[in-house]
CSV table of C-alpha atoms and ligand atoms in Angstrom, one decimal:
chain,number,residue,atom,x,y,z
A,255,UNK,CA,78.2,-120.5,18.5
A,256,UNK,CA,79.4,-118.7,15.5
A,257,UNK,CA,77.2,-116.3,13.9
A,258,UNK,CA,75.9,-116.3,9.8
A,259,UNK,CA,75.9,-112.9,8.0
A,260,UNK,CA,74.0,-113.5,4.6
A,261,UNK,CA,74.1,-111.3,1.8
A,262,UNK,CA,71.5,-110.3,-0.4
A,263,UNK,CA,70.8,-108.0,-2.7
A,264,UNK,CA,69.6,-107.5,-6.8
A,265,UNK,CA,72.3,-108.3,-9.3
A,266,UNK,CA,75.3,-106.0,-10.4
A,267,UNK,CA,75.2,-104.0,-6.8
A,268,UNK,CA,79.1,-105.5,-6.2
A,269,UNK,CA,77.4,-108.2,-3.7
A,270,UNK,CA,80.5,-110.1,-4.8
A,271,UNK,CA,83.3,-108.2,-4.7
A,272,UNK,CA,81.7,-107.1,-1.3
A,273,UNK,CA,81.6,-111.1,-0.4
A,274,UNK,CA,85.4,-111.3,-2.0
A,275,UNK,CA,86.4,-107.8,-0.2
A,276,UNK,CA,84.9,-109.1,3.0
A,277,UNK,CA,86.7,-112.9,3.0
A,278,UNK,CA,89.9,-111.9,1.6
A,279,UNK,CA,92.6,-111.9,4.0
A,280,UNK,CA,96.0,-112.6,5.2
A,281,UNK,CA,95.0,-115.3,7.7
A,282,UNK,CA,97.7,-118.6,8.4
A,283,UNK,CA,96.9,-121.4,6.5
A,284,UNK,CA,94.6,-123.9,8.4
A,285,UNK,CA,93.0,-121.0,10.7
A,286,UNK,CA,89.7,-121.2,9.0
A,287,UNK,CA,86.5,-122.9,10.9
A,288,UNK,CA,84.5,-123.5,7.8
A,289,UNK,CA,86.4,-125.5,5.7
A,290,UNK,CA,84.0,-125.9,2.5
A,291,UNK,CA,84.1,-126.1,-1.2
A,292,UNK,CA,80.7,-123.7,-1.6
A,293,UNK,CA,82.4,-120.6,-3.0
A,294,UNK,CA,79.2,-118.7,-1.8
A,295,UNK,CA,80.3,-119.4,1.3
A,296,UNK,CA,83.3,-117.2,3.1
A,297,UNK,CA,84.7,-116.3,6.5
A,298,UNK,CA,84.2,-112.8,7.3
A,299,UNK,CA,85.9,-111.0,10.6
A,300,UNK,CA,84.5,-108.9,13.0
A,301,UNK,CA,87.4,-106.5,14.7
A,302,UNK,CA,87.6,-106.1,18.6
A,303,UNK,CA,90.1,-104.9,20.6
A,304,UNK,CA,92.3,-107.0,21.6
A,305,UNK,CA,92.3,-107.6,25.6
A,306,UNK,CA,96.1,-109.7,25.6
A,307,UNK,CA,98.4,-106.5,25.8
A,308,UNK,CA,96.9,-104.8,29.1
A,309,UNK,CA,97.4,-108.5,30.7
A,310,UNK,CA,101.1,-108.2,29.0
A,311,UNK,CA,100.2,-110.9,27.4
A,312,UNK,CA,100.1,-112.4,23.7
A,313,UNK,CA,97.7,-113.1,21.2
A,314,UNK,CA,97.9,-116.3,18.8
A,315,UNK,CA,94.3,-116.8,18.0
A,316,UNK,CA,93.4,-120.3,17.2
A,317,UNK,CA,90.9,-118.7,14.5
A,318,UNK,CA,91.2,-115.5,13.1
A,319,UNK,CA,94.0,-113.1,13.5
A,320,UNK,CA,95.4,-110.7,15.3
A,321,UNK,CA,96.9,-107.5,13.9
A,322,UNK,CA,97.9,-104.0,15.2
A,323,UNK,CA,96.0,-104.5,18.4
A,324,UNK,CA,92.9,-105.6,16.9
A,325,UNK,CA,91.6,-109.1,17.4
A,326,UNK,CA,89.7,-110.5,14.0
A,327,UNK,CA,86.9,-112.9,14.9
A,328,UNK,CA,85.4,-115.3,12.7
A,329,UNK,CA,81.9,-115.4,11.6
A,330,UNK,CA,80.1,-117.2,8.5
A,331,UNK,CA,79.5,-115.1,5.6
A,332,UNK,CA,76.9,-116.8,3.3
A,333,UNK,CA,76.3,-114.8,-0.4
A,334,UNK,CA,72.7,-115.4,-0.6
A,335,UNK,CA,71.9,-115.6,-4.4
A,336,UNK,CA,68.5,-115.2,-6.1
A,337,UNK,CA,66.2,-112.6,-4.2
A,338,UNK,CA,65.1,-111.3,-7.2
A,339,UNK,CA,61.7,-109.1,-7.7
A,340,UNK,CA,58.8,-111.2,-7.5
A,341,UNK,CA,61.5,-114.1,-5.8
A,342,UNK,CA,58.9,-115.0,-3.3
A,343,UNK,CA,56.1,-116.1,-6.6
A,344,UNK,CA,58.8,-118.7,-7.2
A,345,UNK,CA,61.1,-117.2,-9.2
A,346,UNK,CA,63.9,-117.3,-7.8
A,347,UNK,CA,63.1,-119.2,-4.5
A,348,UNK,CA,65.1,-122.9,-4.4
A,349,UNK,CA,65.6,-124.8,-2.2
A,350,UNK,CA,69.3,-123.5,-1.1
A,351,UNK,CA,68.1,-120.3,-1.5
A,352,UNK,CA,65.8,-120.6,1.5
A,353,UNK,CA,67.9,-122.5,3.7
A,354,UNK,CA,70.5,-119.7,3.3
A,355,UNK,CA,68.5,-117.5,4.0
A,356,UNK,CA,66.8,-119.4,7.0
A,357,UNK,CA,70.7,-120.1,8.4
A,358,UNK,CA,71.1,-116.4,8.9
A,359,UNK,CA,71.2,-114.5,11.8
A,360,UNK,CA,71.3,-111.2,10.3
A,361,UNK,CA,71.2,-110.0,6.9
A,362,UNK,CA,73.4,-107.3,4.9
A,363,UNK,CA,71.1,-105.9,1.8
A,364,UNK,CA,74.1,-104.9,-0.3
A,365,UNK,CA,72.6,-101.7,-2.6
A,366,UNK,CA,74.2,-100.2,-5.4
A,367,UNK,CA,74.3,-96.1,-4.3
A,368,UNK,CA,75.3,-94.8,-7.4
A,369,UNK,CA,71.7,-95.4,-9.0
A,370,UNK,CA,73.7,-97.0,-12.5
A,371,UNK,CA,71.5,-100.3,-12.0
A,372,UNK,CA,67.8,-100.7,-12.2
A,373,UNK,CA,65.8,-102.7,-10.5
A,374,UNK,CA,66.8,-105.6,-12.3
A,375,UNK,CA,69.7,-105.4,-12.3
A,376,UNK,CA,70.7,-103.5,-15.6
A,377,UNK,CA,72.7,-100.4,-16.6
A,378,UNK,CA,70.6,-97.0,-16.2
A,379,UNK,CA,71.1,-93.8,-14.6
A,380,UNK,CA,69.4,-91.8,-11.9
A,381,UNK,CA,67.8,-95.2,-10.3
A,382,UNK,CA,66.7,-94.4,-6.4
A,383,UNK,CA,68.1,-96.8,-3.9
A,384,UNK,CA,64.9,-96.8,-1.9
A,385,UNK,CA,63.4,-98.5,-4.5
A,386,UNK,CA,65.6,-101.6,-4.2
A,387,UNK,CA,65.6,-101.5,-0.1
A,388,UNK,CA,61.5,-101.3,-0.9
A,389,UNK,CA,61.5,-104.0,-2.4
A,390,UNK,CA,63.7,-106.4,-0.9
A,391,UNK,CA,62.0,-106.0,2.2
A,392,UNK,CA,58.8,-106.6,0.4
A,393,UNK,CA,60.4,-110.1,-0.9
A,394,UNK,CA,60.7,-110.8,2.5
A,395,UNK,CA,57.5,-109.8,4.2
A,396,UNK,CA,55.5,-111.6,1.4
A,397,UNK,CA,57.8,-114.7,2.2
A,398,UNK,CA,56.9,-114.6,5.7
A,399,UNK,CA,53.2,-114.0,5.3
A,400,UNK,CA,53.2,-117.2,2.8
A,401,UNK,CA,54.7,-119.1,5.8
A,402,UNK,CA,51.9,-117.2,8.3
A,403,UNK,CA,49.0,-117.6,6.4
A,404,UNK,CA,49.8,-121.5,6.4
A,405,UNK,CA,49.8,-121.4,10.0
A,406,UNK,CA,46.8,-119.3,10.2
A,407,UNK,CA,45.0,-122.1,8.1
A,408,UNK,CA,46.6,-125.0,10.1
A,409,UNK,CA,45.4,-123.1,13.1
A,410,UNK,CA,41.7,-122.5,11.7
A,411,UNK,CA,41.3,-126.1,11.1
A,412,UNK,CA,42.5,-127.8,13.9
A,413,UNK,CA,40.1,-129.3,16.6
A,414,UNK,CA,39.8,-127.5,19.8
A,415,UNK,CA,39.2,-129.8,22.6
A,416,UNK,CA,35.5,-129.8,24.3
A,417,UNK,CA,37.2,-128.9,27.9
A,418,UNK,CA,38.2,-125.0,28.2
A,419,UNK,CA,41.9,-125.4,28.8
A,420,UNK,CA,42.4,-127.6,26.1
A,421,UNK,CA,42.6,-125.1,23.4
A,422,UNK,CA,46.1,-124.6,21.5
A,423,UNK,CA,46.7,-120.9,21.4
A,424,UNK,CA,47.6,-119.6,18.0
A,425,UNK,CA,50.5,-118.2,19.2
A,426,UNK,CA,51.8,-122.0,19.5
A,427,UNK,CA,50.5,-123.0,16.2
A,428,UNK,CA,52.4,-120.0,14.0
A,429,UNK,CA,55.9,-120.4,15.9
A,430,UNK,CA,55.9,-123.7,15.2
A,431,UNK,CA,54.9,-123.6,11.7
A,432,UNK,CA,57.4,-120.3,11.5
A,433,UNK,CA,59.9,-122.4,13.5
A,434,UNK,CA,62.8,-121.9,11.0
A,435,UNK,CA,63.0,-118.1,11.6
A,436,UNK,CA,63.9,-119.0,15.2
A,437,UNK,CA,60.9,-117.6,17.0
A,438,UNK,CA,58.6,-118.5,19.8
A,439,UNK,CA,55.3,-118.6,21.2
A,440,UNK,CA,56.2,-115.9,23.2
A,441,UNK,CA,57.8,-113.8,20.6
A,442,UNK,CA,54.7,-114.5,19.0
A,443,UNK,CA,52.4,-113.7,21.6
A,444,UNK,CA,54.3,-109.9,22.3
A,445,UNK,CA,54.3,-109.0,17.9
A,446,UNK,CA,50.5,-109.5,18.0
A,447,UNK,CA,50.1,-107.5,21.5
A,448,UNK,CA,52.3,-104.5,20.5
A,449,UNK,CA,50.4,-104.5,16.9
A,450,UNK,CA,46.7,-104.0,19.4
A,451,UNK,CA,45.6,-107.2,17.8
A,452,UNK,CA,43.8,-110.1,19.7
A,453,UNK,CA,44.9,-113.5,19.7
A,454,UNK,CA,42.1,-114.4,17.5
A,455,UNK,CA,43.4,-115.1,13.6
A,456,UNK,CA,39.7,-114.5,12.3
A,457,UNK,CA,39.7,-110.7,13.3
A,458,UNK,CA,42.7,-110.1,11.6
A,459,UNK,CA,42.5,-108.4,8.2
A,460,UNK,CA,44.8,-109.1,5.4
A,461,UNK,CA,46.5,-105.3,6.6
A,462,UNK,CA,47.2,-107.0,10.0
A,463,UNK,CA,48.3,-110.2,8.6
A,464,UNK,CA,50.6,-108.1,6.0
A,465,UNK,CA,51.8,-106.3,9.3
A,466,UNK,CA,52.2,-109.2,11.6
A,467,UNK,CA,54.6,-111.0,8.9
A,468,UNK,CA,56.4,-107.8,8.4
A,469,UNK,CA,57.4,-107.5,12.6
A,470,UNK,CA,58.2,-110.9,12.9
A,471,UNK,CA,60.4,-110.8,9.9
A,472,UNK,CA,61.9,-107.4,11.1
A,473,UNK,CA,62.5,-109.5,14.6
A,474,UNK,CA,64.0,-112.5,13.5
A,475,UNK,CA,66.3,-111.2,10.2
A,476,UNK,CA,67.4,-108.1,11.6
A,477,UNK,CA,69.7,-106.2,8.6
A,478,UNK,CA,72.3,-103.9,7.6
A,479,UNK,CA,72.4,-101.7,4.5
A,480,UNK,CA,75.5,-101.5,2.7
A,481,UNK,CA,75.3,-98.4,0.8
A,482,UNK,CA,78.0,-99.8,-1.5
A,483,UNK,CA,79.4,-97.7,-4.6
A,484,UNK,CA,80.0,-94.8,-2.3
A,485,UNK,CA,83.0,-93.9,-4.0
A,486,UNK,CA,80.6,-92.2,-7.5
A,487,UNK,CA,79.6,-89.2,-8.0
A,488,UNK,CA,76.2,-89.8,-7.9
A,489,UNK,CA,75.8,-91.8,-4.6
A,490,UNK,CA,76.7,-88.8,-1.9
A,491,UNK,CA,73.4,-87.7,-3.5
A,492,UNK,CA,71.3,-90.5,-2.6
A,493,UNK,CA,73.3,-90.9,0.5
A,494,UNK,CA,72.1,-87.6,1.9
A,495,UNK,CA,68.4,-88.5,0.5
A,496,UNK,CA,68.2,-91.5,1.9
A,497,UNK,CA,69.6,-90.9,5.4
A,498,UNK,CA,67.5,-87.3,5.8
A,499,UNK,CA,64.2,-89.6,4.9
A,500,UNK,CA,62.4,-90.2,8.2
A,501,UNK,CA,60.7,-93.1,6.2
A,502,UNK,CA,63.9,-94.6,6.6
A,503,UNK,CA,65.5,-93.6,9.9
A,504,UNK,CA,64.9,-96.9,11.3
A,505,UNK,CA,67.6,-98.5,9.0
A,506,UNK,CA,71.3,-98.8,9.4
A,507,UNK,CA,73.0,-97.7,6.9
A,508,UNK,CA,76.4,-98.0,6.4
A,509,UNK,CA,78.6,-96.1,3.4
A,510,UNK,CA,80.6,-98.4,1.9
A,511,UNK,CA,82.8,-99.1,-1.5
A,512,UNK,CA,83.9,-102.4,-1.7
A,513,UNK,CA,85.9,-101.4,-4.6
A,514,UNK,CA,88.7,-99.6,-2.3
A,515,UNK,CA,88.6,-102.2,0.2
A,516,UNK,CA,89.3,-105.0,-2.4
A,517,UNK,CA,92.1,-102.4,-3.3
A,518,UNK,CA,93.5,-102.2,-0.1
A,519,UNK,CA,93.5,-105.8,0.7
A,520,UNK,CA,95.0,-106.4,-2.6
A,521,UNK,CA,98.0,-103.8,-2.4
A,522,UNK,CA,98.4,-105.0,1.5
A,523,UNK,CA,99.0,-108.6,0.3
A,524,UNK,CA,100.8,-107.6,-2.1
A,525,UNK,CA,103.6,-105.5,0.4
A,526,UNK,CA,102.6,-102.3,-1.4
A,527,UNK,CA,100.8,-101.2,1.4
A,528,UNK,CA,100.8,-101.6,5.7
A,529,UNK,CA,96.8,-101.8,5.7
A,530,UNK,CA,94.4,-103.3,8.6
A,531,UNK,CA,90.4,-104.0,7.9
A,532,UNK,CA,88.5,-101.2,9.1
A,533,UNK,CA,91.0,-98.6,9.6
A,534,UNK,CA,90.8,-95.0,8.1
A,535,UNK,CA,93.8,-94.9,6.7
A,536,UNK,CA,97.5,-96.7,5.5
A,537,UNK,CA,100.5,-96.3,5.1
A,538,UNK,CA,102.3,-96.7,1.3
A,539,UNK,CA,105.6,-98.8,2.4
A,540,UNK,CA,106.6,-100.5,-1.3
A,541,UNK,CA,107.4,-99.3,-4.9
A,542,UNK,CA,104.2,-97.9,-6.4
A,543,UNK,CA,103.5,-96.2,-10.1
A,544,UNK,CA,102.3,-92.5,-10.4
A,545,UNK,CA,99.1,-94.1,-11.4
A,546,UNK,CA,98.7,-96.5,-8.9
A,547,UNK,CA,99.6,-93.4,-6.3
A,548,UNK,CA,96.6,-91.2,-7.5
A,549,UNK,CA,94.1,-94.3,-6.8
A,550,UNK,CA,95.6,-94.9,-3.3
A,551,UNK,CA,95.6,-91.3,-2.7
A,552,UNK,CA,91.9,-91.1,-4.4
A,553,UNK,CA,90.9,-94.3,-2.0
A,554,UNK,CA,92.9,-92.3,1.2
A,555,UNK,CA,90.2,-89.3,0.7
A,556,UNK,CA,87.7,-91.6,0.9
A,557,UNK,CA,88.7,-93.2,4.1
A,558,UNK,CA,89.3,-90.4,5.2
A,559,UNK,CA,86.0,-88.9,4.9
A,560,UNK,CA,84.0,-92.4,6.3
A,561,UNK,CA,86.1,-93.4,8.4
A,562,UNK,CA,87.2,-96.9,6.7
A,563,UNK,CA,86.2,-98.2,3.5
A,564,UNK,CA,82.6,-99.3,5.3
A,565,UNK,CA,83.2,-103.3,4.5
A,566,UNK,CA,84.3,-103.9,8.0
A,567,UNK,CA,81.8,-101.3,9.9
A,568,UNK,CA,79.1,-102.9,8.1
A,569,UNK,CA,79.9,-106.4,9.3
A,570,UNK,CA,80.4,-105.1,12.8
A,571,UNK,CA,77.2,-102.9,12.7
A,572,UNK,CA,75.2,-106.2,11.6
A,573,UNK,CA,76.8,-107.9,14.9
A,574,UNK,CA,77.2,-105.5,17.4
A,575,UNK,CA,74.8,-103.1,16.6
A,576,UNK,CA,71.8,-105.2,15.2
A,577,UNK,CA,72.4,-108.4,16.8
A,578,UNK,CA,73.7,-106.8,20.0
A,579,UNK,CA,76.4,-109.5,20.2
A,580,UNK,CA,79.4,-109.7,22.6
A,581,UNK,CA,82.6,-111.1,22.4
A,582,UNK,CA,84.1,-112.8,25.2
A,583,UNK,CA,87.4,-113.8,25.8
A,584,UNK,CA,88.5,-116.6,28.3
A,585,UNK,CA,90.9,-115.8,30.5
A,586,UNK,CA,92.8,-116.9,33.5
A,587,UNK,CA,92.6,-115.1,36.8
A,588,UNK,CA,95.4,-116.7,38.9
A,589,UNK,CA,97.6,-114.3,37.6
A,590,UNK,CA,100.5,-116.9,36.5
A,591,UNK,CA,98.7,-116.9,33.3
A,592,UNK,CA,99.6,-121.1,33.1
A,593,UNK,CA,97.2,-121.6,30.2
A,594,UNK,CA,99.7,-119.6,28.0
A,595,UNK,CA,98.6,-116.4,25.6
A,596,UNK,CA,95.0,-115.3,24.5
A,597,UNK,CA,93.6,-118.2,21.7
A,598,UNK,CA,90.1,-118.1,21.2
A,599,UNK,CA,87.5,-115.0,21.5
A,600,UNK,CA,83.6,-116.0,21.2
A,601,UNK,CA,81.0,-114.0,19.9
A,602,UNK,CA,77.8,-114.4,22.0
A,603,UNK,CA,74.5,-113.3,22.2
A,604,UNK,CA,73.5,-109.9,24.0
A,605,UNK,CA,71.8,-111.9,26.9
A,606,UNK,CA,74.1,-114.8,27.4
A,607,UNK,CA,75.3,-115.5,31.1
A,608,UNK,CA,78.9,-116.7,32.9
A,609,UNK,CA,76.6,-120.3,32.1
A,610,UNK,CA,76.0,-119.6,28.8
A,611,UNK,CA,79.8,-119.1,28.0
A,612,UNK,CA,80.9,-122.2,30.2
A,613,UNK,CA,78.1,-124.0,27.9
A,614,UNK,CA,79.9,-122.4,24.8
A,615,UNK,CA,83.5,-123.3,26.0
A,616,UNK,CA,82.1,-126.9,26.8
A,617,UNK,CA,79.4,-128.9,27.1
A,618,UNK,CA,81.5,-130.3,30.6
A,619,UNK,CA,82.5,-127.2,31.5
A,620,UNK,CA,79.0,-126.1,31.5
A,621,UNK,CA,77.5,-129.0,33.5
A,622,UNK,CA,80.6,-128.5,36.3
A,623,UNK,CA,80.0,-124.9,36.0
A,624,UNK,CA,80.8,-123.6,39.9
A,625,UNK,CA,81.5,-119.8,38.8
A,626,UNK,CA,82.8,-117.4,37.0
A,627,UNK,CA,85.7,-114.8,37.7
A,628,UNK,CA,86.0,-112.0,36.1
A,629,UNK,CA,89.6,-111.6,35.1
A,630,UNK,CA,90.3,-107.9,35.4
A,631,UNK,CA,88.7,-107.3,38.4
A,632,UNK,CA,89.5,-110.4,40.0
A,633,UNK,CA,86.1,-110.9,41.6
A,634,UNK,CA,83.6,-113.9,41.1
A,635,UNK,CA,80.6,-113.7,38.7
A,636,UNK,CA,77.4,-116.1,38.9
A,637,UNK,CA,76.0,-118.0,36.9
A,638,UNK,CA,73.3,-116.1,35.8
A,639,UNK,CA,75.5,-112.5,35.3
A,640,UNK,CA,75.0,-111.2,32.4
A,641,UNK,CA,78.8,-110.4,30.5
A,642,UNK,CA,79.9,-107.4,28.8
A,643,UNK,CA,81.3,-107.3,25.6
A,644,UNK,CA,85.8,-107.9,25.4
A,645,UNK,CA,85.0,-109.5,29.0
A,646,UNK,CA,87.5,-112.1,29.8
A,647,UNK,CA,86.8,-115.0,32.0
A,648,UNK,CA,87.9,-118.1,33.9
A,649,UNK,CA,85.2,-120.4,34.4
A,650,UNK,CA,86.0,-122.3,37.5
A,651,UNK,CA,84.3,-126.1,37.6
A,652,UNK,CA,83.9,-128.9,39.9
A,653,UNK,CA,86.1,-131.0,37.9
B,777,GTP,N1,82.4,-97.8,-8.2
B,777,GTP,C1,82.2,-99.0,-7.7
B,777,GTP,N2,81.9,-100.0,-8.4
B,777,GTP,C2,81.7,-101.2,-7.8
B,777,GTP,C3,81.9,-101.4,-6.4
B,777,GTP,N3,81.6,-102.7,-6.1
B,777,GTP,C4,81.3,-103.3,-7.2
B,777,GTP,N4,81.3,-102.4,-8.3
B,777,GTP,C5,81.1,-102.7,-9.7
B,777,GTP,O1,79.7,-103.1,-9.9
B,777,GTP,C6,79.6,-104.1,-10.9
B,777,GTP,C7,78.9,-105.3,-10.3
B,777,GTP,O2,79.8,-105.9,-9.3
B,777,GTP,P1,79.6,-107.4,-8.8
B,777,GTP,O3,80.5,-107.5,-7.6
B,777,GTP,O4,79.9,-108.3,-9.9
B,777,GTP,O5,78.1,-107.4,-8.4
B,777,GTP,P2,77.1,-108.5,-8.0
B,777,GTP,O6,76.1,-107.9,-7.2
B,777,GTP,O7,77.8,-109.7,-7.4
B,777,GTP,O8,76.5,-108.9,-9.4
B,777,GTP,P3,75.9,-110.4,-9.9
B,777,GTP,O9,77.1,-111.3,-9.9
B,777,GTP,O10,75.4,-110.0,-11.2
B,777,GTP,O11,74.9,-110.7,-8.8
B,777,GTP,C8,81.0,-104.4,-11.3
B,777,GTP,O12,81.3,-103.7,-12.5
B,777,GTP,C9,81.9,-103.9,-10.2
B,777,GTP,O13,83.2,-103.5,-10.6
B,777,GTP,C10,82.3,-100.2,-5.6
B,777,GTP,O14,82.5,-100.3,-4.4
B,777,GTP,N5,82.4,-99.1,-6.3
């Protein structure tokens, strides 16, 4: 499976030039999975290191690329237009619009750190962040309580059957009307539990039903903020506030200027500079101008300080650290390493088993799936063992 990363976020916060920051890069002609016209739509990387050089081995990644020892993975990046305030009265909410933002495993709230834009968008000064992470959020939740409420009714007015044992629990009647968030009965079932309510819709109040929208939504569209714009003045301010506000702790938020990385990518392509996504520095190796020297030196203090420009760690954070996904190399354990250098790399969900990845590889390598072996160690894995992230495995089949 490859993973979707939408974007969202109020005008004038740099959502594109973080979407252009993000999918601009060196990468061979042809390399790219999703091959589209939609120029919303871009292939983003997620960094990893690469496993090929302790099996003296070579990388040539059938997607992606491979540079200075890091392995760049594809996934989907989708620039999710049109959350707007008041989006969910109508507003702004089309058609695309929601399917976006229903094809997305995670989301990245891109917000504008330096304060300059208000809430809609517009030049001002002074503007808290927390206001526009408020009320994106809110966007959402009122979204999802739209979609609950309808299930609440649906449940409300269906006909229980006259035998006890018949009844269809309202856990099964909100997943499937909530269906395109990708949740379950069971999912379901555990929000209302850990939120002390009973499985009975007519003791919930509009607080719990506001409540029960926002868990599920925090469950299923899991996010990332980019505190973009870290390179002003103004936004180490709000940086601080923010991240010292325990109403907030339970965000990720990563500092970010998609400014320097378009910069870098820019002046890499260019020759001007030896520059890989996500490091926290580079190295100057063509003919620069004194002016163009004080912005690369001006951009070098600032990787310096976070550790990257942030445009990579946030699209890693949204996988790895909210999605808790791993990626998984296969490999070949006979040593004679016949089937030639490392090509592909999946990225797979936190649970998924030696099955799962045979599944992945194959829908026939699944079904023959025999087991596993685990490449470094040499020793056989089960169907039902659970990998680690940058394993690498030979599936071994009936076949
Ligand atoms: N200082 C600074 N400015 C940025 C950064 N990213 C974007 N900007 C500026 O912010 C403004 C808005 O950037 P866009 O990328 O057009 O923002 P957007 O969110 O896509 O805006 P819409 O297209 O209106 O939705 C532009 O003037 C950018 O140059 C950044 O990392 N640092």
């Amino acid at each position: 499976m490859s993973y979707t990363i939408g974007l969202v976020g109020k005008p004038s916060v740099g959502k594109s030039s973080f979407f252009n920051a993000a999918t601009m890069n060196d990468v061979p002609e042809g390399a790219y999975p999703f091959t589209t016209i939609d120029p919303s739509v871009g292939e983003a990387y997620v960094g990893v290191d690469c496993p090929a050089p302790e099996f003296e081995e070579t990388c040539e990644p059938n997607h992606g690329f491979c540079r200075e020892g890091t392995r760049f993975v594809p996934v989907k990046l989708v620039d999710v237009a049109g959350l707007i305030p008041g989006a969910h009265e109508g507003k702004g909410l089309g058609n695309q619009f929601l399917s976006d933002l229903n094809e997305a495993d995670v989301l990245v709230h891109v917000v504008d750190f330096s304060g300059e834009t208000d809430i809609e968008g517009e030049p001002t000064e002074g503007h808290d962040p927390r206001e526009d992470i408020d009320f994106l959020e809110n966007e959402l939740d009122q979204w999802y309580l739209d979609i609950l409420e309808k299930g609440i009714e649906k449940f409300e007015s269906m006909y229980q059957g006259p035998n006890p044992g018949d009844e269809v629990g309202v856990e099964e009647v909100l997943a499937e009307q909530m269906s395109a968030f990708r949740t379950n009965k069971d999912e379901i079932k555990q929000v209302v539990l850990s939120l002390d309510l009973e499985l009975a819709p007519e003791t919930w109040d509009d607080e719990n039903r506001f409540d029960l929208a926002r868990e599920i939504r925090k469950r299923t569209k899991p996010m990332v903020i980019a505190a973009n714009k870290m390179d002003t003045p103004a936004a180490r301010g709000n940086y601080e506030a923010i991240t010292s506000d325990p109403e907030y702790e339970h965000l990720t938020v990563v500092p970010a200027s998609a400014h320097a990385e378009g910069s870098l990518k820019k002046a890499d392509e260019a020759g001007v500079v030896d520059y890989t996504p996500g490091d926290d520095d580079f190295e100057i190796v063509g003919d620069v101008s004194d002016e163009q020297a004080r912005g690369l030196e001006t951009i070098r203090e600032f990787v310096a300080e976070y550790g990257g420009t942030g445009v990579q760690a946030v699209i890693e954070a949204a996988l790895f650290d909210e999605l808790d996904a791993k990626a998984v190399f296969p490999g070949s354990a006979s040593g004679s390493w016949s089937k030639g250098p490392f090509r592909d790399c999946f990225v797979l969900p936190d649970h998924a088993t030696a099955e799962d990845f045979a599944y992945t590889l194959h829908s026939d390598i699944g079904d023959g799936f025999l087991h596993g072996i685990d490449c470094r160690s040499g020793r056989q894995v089960g169907a039902d063992s659970v990998l680690e992230h940058r394993d690498v495995v030979e599936i071994v089949t009936t076949g």
